[in-house]
mmCIF file of C-alpha atoms in Angstrom:
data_model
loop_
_atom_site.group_PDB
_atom_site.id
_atom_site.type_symbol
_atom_site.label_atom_id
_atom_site.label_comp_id
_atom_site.label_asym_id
_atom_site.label_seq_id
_atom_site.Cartn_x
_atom_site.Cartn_y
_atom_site.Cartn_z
ATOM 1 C CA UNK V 1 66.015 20.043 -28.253
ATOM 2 C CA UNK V 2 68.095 17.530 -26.616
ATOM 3 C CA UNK V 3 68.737 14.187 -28.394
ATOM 4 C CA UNK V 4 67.929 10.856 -27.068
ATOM 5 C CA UNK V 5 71.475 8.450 -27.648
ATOM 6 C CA UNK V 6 70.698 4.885 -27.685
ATOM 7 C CA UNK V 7 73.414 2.655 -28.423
ATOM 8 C CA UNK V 8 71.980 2.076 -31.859
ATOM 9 C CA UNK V 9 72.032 5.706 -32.611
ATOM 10 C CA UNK V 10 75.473 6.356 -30.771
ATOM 11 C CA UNK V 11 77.100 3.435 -33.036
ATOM 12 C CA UNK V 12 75.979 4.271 -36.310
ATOM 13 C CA UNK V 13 79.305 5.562 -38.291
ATOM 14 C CA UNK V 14 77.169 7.705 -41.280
ATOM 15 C CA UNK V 15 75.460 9.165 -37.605
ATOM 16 C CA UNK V 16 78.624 10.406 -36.828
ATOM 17 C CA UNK V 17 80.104 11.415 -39.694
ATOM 18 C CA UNK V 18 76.981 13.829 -39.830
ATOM 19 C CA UNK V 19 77.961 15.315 -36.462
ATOM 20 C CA UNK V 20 81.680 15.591 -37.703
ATOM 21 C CA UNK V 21 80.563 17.303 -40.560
ATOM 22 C CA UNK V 22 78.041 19.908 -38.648
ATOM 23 C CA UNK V 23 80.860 20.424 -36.465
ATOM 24 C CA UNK V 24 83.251 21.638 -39.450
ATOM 25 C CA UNK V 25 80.268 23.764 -40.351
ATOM 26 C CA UNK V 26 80.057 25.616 -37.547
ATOM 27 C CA UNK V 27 83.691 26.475 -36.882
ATOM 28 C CA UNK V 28 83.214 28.642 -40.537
ATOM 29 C CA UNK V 29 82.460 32.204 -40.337
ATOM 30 C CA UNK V 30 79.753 33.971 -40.999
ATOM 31 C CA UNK V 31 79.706 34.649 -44.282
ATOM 32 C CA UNK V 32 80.298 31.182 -45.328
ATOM 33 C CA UNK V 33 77.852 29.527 -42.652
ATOM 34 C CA UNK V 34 74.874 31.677 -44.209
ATOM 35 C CA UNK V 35 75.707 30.081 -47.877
ATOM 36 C CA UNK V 36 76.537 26.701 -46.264
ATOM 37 C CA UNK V 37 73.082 26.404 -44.304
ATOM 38 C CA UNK V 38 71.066 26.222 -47.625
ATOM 39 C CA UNK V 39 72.788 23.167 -48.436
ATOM 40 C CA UNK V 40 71.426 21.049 -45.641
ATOM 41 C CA UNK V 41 67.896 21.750 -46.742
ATOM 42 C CA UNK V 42 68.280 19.933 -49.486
ATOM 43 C CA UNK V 43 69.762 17.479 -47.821
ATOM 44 C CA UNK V 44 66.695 16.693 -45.460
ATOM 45 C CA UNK V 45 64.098 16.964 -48.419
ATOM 46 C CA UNK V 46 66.200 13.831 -49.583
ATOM 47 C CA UNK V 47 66.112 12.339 -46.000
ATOM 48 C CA UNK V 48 62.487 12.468 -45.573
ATOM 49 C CA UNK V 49 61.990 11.219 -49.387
ATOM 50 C CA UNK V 50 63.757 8.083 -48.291
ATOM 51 C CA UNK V 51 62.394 8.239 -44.802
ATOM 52 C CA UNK V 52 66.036 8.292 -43.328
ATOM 53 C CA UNK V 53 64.654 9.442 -39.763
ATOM 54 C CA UNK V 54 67.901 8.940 -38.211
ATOM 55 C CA UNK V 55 69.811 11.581 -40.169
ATOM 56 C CA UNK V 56 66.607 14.634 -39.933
ATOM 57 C CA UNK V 57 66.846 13.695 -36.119
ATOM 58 C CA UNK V 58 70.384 14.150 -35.541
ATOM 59 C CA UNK V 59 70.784 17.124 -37.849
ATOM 60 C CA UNK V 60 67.485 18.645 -36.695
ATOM 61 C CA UNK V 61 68.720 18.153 -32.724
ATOM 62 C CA UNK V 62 71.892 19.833 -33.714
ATOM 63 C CA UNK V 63 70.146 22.759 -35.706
ATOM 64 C CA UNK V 64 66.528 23.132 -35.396
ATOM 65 C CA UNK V 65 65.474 26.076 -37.535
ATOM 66 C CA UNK V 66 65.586 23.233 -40.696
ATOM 67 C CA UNK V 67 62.633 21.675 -39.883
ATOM 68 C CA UNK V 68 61.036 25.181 -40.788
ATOM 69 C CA UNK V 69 62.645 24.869 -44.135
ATOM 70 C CA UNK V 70 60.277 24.682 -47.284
ATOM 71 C CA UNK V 71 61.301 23.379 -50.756
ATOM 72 C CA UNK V 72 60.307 24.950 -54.120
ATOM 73 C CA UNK V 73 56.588 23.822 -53.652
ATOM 74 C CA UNK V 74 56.391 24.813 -50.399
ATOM 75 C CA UNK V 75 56.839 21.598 -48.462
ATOM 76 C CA UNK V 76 58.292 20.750 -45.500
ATOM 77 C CA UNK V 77 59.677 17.687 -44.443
ATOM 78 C CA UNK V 78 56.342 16.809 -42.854
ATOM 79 C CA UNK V 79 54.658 16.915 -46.283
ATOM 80 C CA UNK V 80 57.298 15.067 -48.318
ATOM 81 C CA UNK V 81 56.894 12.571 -45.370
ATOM 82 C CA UNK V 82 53.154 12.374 -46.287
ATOM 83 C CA UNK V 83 53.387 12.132 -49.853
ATOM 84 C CA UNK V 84 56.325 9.353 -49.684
ATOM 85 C CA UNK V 85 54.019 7.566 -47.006
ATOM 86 C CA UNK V 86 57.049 7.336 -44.333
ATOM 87 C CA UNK V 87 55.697 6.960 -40.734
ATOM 88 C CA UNK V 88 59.108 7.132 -39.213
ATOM 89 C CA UNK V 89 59.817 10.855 -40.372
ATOM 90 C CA UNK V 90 56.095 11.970 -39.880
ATOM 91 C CA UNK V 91 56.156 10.796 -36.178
ATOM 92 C CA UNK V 92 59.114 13.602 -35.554
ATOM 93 C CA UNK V 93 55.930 15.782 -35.728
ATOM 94 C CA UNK V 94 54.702 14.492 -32.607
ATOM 95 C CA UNK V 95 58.119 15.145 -30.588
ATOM 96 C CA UNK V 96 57.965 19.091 -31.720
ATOM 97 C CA UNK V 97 55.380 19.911 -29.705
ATOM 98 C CA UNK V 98 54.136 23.554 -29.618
ATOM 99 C CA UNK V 99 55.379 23.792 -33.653
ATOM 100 C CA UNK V 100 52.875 21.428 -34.665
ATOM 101 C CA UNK V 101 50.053 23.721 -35.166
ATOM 102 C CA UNK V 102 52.833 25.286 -38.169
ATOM 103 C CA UNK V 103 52.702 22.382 -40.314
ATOM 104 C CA UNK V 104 49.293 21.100 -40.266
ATOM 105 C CA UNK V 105 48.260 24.697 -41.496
ATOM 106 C CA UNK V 106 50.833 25.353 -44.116
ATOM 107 C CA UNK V 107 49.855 25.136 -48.112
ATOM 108 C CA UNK V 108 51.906 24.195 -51.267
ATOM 109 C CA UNK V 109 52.074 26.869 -53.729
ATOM 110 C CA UNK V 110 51.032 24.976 -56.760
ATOM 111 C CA UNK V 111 47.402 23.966 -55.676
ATOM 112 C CA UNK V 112 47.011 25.364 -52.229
ATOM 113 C CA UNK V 113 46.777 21.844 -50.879
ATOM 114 C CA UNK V 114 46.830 21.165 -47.344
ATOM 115 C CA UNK V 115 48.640 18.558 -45.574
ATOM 116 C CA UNK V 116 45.233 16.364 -45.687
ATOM 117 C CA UNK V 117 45.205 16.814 -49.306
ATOM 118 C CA UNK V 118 48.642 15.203 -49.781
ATOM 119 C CA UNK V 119 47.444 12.583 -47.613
ATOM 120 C CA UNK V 120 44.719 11.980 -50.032
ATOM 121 C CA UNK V 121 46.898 11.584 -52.861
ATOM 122 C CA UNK V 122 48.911 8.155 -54.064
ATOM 123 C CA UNK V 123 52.114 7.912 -52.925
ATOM 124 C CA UNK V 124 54.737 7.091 -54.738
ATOM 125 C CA UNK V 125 54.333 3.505 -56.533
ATOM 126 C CA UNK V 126 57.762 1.882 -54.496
ATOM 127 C CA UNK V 127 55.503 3.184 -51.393
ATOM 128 C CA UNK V 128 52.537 1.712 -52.819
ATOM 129 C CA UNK V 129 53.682 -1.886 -53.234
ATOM 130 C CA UNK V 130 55.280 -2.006 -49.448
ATOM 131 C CA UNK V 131 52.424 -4.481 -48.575
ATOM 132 C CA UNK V 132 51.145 -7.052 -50.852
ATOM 133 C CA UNK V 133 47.618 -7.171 -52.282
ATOM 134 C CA UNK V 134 45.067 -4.186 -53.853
ATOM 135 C CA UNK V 135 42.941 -4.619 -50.397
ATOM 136 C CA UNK V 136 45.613 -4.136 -47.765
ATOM 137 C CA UNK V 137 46.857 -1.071 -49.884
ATOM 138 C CA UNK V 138 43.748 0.463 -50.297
ATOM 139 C CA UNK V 139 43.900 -0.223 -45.871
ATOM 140 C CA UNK V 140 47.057 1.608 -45.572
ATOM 141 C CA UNK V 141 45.848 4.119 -47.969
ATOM 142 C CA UNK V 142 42.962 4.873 -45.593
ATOM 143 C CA UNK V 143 44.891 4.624 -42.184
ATOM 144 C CA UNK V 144 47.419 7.292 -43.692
ATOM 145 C CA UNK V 145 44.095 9.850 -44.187
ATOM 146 C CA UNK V 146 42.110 8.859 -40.700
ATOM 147 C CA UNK V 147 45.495 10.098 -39.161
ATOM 148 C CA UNK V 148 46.130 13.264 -41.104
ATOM 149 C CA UNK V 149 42.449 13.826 -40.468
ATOM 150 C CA UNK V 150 43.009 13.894 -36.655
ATOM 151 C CA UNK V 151 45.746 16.617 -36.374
ATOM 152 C CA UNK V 152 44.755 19.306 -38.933
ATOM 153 C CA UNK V 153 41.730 21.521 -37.692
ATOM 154 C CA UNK V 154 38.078 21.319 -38.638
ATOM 155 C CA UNK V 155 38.754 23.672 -40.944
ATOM 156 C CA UNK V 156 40.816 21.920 -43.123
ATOM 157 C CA UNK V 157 38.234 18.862 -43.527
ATOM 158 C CA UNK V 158 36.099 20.699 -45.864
ATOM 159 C CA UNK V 159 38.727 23.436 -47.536
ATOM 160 C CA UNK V 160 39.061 22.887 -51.107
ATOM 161 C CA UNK V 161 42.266 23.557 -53.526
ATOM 162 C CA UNK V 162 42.987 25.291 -56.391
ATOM 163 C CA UNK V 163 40.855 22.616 -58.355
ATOM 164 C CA UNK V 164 37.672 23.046 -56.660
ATOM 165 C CA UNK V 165 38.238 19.541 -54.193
ATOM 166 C CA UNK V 166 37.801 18.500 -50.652
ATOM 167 C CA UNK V 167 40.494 16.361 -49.446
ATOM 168 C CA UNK V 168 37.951 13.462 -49.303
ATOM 169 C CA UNK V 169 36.848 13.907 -52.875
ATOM 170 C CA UNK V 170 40.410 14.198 -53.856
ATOM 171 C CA UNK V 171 40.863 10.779 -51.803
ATOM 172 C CA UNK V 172 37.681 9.218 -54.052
ATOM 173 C CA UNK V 173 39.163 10.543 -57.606
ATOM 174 C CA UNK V 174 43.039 9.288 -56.421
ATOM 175 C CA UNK V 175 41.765 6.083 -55.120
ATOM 176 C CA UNK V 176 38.651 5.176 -57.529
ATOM 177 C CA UNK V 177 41.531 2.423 -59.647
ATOM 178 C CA UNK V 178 42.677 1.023 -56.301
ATOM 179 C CA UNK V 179 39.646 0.679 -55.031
ATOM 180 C CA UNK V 180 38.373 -1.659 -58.162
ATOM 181 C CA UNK V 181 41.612 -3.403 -57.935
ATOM 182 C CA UNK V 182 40.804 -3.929 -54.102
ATOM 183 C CA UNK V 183 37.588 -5.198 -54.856
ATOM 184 C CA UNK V 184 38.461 -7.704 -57.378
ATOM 185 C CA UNK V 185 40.767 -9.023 -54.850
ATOM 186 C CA UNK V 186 38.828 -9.619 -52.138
ATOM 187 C CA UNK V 187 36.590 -11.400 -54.389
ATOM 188 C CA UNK V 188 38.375 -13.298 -56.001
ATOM 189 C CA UNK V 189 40.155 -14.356 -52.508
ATOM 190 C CA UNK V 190 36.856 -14.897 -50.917
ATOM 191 C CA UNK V 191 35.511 -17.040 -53.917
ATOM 192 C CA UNK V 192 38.580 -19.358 -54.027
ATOM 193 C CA UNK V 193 38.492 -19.883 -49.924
ATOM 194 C CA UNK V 194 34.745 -20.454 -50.109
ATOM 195 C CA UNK V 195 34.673 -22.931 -52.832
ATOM 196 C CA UNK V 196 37.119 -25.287 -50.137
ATOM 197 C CA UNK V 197 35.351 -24.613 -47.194
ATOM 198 C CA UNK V 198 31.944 -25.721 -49.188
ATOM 199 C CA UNK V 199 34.018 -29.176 -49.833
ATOM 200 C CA UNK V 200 35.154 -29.619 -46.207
ATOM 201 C CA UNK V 201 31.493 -29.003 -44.975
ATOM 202 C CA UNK V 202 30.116 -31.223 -47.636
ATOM 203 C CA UNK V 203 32.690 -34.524 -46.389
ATOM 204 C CA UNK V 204 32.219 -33.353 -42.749
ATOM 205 C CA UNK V 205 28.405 -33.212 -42.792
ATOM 206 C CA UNK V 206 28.565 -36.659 -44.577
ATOM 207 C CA UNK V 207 30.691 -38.250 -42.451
ATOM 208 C CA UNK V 208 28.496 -37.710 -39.155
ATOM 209 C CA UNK V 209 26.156 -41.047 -41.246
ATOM 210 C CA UNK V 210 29.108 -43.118 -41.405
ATOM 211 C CA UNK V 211 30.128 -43.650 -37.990
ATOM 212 C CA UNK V 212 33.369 -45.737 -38.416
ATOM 213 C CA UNK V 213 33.272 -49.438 -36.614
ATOM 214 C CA UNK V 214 29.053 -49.506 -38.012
ATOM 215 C CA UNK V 215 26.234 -49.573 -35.557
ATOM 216 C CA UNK V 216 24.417 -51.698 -33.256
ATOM 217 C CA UNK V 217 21.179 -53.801 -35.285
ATOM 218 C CA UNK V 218 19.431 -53.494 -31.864
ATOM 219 C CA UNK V 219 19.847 -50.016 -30.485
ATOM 220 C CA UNK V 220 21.379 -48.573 -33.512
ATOM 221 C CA UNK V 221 24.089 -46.947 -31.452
ATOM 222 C CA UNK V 222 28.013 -47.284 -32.844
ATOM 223 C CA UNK V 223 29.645 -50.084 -31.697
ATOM 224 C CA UNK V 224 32.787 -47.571 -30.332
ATOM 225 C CA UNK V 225 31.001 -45.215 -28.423
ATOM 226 C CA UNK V 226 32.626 -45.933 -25.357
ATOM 227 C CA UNK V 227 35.900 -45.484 -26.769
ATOM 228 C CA UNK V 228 38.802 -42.609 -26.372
ATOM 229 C CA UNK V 229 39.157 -42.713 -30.057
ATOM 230 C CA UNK V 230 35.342 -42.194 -31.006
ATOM 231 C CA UNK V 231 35.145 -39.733 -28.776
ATOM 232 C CA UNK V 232 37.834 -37.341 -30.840
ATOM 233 C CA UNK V 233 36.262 -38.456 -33.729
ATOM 234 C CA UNK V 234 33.375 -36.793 -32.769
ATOM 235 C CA UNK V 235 34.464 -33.649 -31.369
ATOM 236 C CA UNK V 236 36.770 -32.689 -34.160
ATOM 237 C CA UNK V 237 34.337 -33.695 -36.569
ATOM 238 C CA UNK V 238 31.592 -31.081 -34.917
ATOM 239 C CA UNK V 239 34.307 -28.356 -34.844
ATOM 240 C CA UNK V 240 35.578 -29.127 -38.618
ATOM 241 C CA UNK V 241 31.552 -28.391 -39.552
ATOM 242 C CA UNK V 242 31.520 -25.571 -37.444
ATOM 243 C CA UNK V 243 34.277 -23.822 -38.324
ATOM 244 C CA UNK V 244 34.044 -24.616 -42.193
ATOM 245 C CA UNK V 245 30.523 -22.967 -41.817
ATOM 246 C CA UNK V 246 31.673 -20.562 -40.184
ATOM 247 C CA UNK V 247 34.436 -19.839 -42.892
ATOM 248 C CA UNK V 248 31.615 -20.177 -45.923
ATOM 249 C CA UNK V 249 29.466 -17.465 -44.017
ATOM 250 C CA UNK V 250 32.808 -15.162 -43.618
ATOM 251 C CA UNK V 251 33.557 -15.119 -47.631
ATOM 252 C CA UNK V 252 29.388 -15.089 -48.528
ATOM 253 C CA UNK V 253 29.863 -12.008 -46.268
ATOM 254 C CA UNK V 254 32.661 -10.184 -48.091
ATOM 255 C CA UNK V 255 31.561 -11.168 -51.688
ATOM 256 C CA UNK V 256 28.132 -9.370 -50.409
ATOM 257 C CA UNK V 257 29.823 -6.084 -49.369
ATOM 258 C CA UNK V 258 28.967 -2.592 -50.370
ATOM 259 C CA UNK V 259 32.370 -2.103 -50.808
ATOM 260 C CA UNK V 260 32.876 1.242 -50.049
ATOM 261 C CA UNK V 261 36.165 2.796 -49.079
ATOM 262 C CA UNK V 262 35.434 2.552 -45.204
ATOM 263 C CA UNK V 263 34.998 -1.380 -45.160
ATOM 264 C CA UNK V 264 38.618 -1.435 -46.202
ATOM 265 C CA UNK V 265 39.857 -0.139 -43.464
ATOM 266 C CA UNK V 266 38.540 -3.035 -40.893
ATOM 267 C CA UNK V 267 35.586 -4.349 -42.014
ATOM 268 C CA UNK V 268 37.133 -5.916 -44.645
ATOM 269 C CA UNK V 269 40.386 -7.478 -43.427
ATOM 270 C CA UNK V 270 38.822 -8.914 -40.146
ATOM 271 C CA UNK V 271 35.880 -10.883 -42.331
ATOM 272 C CA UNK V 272 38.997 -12.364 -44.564
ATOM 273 C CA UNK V 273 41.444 -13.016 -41.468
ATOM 274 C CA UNK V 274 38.689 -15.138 -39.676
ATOM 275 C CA UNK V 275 37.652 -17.167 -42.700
ATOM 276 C CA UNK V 276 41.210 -18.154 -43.301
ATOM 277 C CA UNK V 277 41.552 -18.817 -40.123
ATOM 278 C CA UNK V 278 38.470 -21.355 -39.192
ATOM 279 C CA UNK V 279 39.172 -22.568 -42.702
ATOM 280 C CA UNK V 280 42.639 -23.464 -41.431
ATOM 281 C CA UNK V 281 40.865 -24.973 -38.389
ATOM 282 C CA UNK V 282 38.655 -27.162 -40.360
ATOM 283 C CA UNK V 283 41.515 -28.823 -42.571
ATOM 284 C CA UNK V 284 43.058 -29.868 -39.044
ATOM 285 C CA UNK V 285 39.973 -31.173 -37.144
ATOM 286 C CA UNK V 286 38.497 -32.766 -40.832
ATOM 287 C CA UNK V 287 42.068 -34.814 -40.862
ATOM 288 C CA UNK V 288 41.950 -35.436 -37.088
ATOM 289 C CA UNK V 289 38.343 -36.718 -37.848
ATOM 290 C CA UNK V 290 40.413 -39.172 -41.038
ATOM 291 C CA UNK V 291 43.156 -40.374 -38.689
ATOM 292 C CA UNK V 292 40.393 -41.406 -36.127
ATOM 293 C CA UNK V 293 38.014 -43.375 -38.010
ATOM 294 C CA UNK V 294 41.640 -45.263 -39.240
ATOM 295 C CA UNK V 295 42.576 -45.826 -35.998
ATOM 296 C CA UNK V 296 38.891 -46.819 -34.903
ATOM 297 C CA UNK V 297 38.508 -49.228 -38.011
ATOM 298 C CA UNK V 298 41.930 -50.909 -37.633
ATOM 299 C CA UNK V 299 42.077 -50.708 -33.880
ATOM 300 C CA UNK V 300 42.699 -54.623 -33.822
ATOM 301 C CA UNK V 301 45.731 -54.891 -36.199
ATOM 302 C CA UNK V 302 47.371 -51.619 -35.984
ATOM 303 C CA UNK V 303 50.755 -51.440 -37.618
ATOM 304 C CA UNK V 304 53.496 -48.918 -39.413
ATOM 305 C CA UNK V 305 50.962 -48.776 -42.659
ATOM 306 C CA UNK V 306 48.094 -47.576 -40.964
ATOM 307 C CA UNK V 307 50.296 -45.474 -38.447
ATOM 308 C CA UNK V 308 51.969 -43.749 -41.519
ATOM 309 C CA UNK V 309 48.609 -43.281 -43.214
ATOM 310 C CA UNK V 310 46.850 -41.311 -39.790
ATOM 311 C CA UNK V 311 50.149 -39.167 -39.874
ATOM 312 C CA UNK V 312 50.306 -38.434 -43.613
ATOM 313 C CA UNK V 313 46.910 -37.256 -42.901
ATOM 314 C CA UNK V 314 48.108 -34.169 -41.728
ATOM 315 C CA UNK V 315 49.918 -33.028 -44.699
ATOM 316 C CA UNK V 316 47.188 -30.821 -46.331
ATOM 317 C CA UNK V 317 47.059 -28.985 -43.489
ATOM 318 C CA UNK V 318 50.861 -28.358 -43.051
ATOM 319 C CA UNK V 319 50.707 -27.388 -46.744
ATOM 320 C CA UNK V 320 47.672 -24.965 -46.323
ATOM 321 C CA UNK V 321 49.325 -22.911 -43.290
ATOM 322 C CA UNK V 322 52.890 -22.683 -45.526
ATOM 323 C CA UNK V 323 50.938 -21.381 -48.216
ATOM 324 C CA UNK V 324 48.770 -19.322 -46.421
ATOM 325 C CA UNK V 325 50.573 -17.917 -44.163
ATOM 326 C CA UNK V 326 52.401 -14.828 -46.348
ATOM 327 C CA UNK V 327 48.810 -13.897 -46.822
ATOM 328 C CA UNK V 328 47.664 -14.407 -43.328
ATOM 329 C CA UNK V 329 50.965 -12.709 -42.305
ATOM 330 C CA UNK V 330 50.277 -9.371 -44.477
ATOM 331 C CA UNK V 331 46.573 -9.134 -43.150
ATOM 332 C CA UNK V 332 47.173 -9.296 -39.426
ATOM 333 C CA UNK V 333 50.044 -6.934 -39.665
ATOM 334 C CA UNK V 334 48.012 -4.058 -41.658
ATOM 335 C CA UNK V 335 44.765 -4.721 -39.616
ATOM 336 C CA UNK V 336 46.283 -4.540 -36.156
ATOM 337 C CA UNK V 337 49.950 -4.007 -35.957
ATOM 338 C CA UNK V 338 48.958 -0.872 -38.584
ATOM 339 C CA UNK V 339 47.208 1.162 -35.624
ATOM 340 C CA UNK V 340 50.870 1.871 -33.758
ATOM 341 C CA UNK V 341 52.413 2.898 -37.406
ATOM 342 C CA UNK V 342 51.489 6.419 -35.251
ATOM 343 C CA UNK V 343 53.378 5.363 -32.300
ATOM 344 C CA UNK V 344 57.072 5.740 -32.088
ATOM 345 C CA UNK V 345 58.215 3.166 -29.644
ATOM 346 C CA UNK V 346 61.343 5.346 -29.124
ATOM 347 C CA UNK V 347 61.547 8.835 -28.721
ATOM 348 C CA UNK V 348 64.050 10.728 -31.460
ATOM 349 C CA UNK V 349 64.476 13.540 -29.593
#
C-alpha cells in the first residue's frame, strides 16, 4: 500500500520522526526486529484510542501486517476505533479493501461480541460529550450502529454474545438512560420554544384589527393602503403568523412523539431545526411588522427618536439568533453534516 503525501502530511515533524524511527527499525537484525515489532502494536492500540489517524496511516503504509494485530481482548484497531467512537481511524477500513471481510467477522474473547456489538455499546464518556445535548448524542449514538450495521453480514444482525443479546437489544439496555435523558430534552426544548411562538402568534393575530393610521368611517378600509409602508406591514405580519404557527405545530409535534430510538436519528432533529428556525423568522417579520406601523403612524414628523425606536426594534431578534445559534449550530451539523462522518474526503492511503 502506497501512501498518499499531501503537504499536510509531508510537513508534520511527529510524521516524520515516525518514519525516522521505522527506518532505524529496520536496519536491526533479525533477532532484534522480531522483539522490536511487538512494540508498535501497542503503539497503534494507543493511536486508534485517541483517534490519531495520521500516525496508524503512516506506520500501517510502511508495515502493513499491524493492522492484523489484536490486543489482549482480541481487538483490532477497527474495534478500539468503534468503541472510542473515532470516524477518522474507522474510515482506514474502507481504504483496505479485500481485508475488510477480516474485521467485520472477528470476535473479542471476553463475550464473543462482534464488531456490531461494540457499536452498540457507550463509548467512552470524553466521546460521549463531543456534541452537546442528550438528543443529538443519542443521534450520533444511532448513526454509529446504522453504519456498523451496513458492513457486517446478515449474520451478525441477529448473533447473540456470551450474555444471551442481539446487538440491538444490547443497543436498548446501553442506551435505555440516554434515551430518557434525550427525551427530557427535547421536551423541555420544545416546551420553552412553544410557549414564545404561542406569544408571537397571539400579538401577530391581534395586530391584523389594529391597522396602524385607523380606517375609513365610510368604506372601512385603512387610510394607508395605498402606501409602500402598509404594504410591508402586511406581508411581514402574514409571514410572522405563519411561521409562528408553523413553529407551535413543530414543538406540539415533538412533545407528541413516540419517542422511540429511531425518531432520534432524523425525525427528531429536523421537527426541532424547523421550529427554531420559523420561530427565528417570526421574531424578524413580528419586529418588521413594529417598525412599520411606527413609521406608518409618524409618517408626518419623522425624526432620530422614532428612527432609533424602528431600529432598536430589531434587537430581540439579533439577541435570539446569538443565543440560538450554538444550538442551531449543533443540530444542523449532527442531522446533515453527520451522514459524511463515513466519508473520508481524503484518501490515507
Amino acid at each position: 500500500m502506497k501512501l498518499n503525501r499531501n503537504k499536510d502530511f509531508e510537513s508534520n515533524p511527529a510524521l516524520q520522526l515516525v518514519k525516522s524511527l521505522w527506518e532505524e527499525m529496520l536496519k536491526q537484525d533479525d533477532l532484534e526486529l522480531a522483539n522490536l515489532t511487538q512494540t508498535p502494536s501497542k503503539f497503534i492500540f494507543e493511536a486508534a484510542k485517541f483517534g490519531n489517524s495520521q500516525f496508524l496511516a503512516e506506520l500501517i503504509g510502511r508495515y502493513p501486517d499491524l493492522m492484523y494485530h489484536l490486543d489482549e481482548h482480541g481487538y483490532s484497531i477497527f474495534h478500539i476505533a468503534i468503541l472510542y467512537h473515532h470516524a477518522n481511524v474507522f474510515n482506514l477500513i474502507y481504504e483496505i479493501g479485500f481485508t475488510k471481510e477480516l474485521f467485520v467477522t472477528c470476535e473479542d474473547e471476553d463475550q464473543q461480541n462482534n464488531m456490531l456489538h461494540l457499536a452498540a455499546k457507550l463509548p467512552h464518556p470524553s466521546r460521549i460529550g463531543i456534541v452537546s445535548g442528550a438528543a443529538l448524542q443519542m443521534q450520533l449514538e444511532l448513526l454509529w450502529f446504522k453504519e456498523i450495521e451496513k458492513i457486517v453480514q446478515p449474520f451478525f444482525l441477529e448473533k447473540k454474545n456470551s450474555n444471551g443479546q442481539t446487538p440491538q437489544e444490547l443497543f436498548t439496555q446501553e442506551h435505555k438512560e440516554l434515551l430518557k435523558s434525550g427525551e427530557q430534552w427535547m421536551k423541555n426544548t420544545s416546551n420553552s420554544c412553544m410557549f414564545v411562538a404561542t406569544i408571537i402568534t397571539t400579538i401577530i393575530f391581534a395586530a391584523v384589527f389594529s391597522v396602524p393610521g385607523g380606517n375609513d368611517s365610510s368604506k372601512g378600509l385603512s387610510l394607508h393602503l395605498k402606501e409602500t409602508w402598509f404594504q410591508v406591514f402586511v406581508i411581514s405580519d402574514a409571514i410572522a403568523l405563519s411561521s409562528s404557527s408553523i413553529s407551535i405545530l413543530m414543538f406540539l409535534s415533538i412533545l407528541t412523539s413516540r419517542y422511540t430510538e429511531d425518531d432520534f436519528l432524523e425525525s427528531l432533529p429536523f421537527k426541532l431545526m424547523v421550529g427554531l428556525s420559523t420561530l427565528f423568522v417570526s421574531i424578524i417579520t413580528m419586529m418588521v411588522a413594529f417598525s412599520t406601523t411606527i413609521l406608518l403612524a409618524y409618517h408626518d414628523r419623522l425624526n432620530c427618536v422614532t428612527m432609533v425606536t424602528s431600529v432598536v426594534a430589531f434587537v430581540p431578534a439579533i439577541l435570539y439568533a446569538m443565543l440560538q445559534y450554538p444550538l442551531f449550530g449543533d443540530i444542523f451539523f449532527s442531522t446533515y453534516h453527520s451522514r459524511f462522518l463515513f466519508k473520508p474526503s481524503k484518501p490515507m492511503f
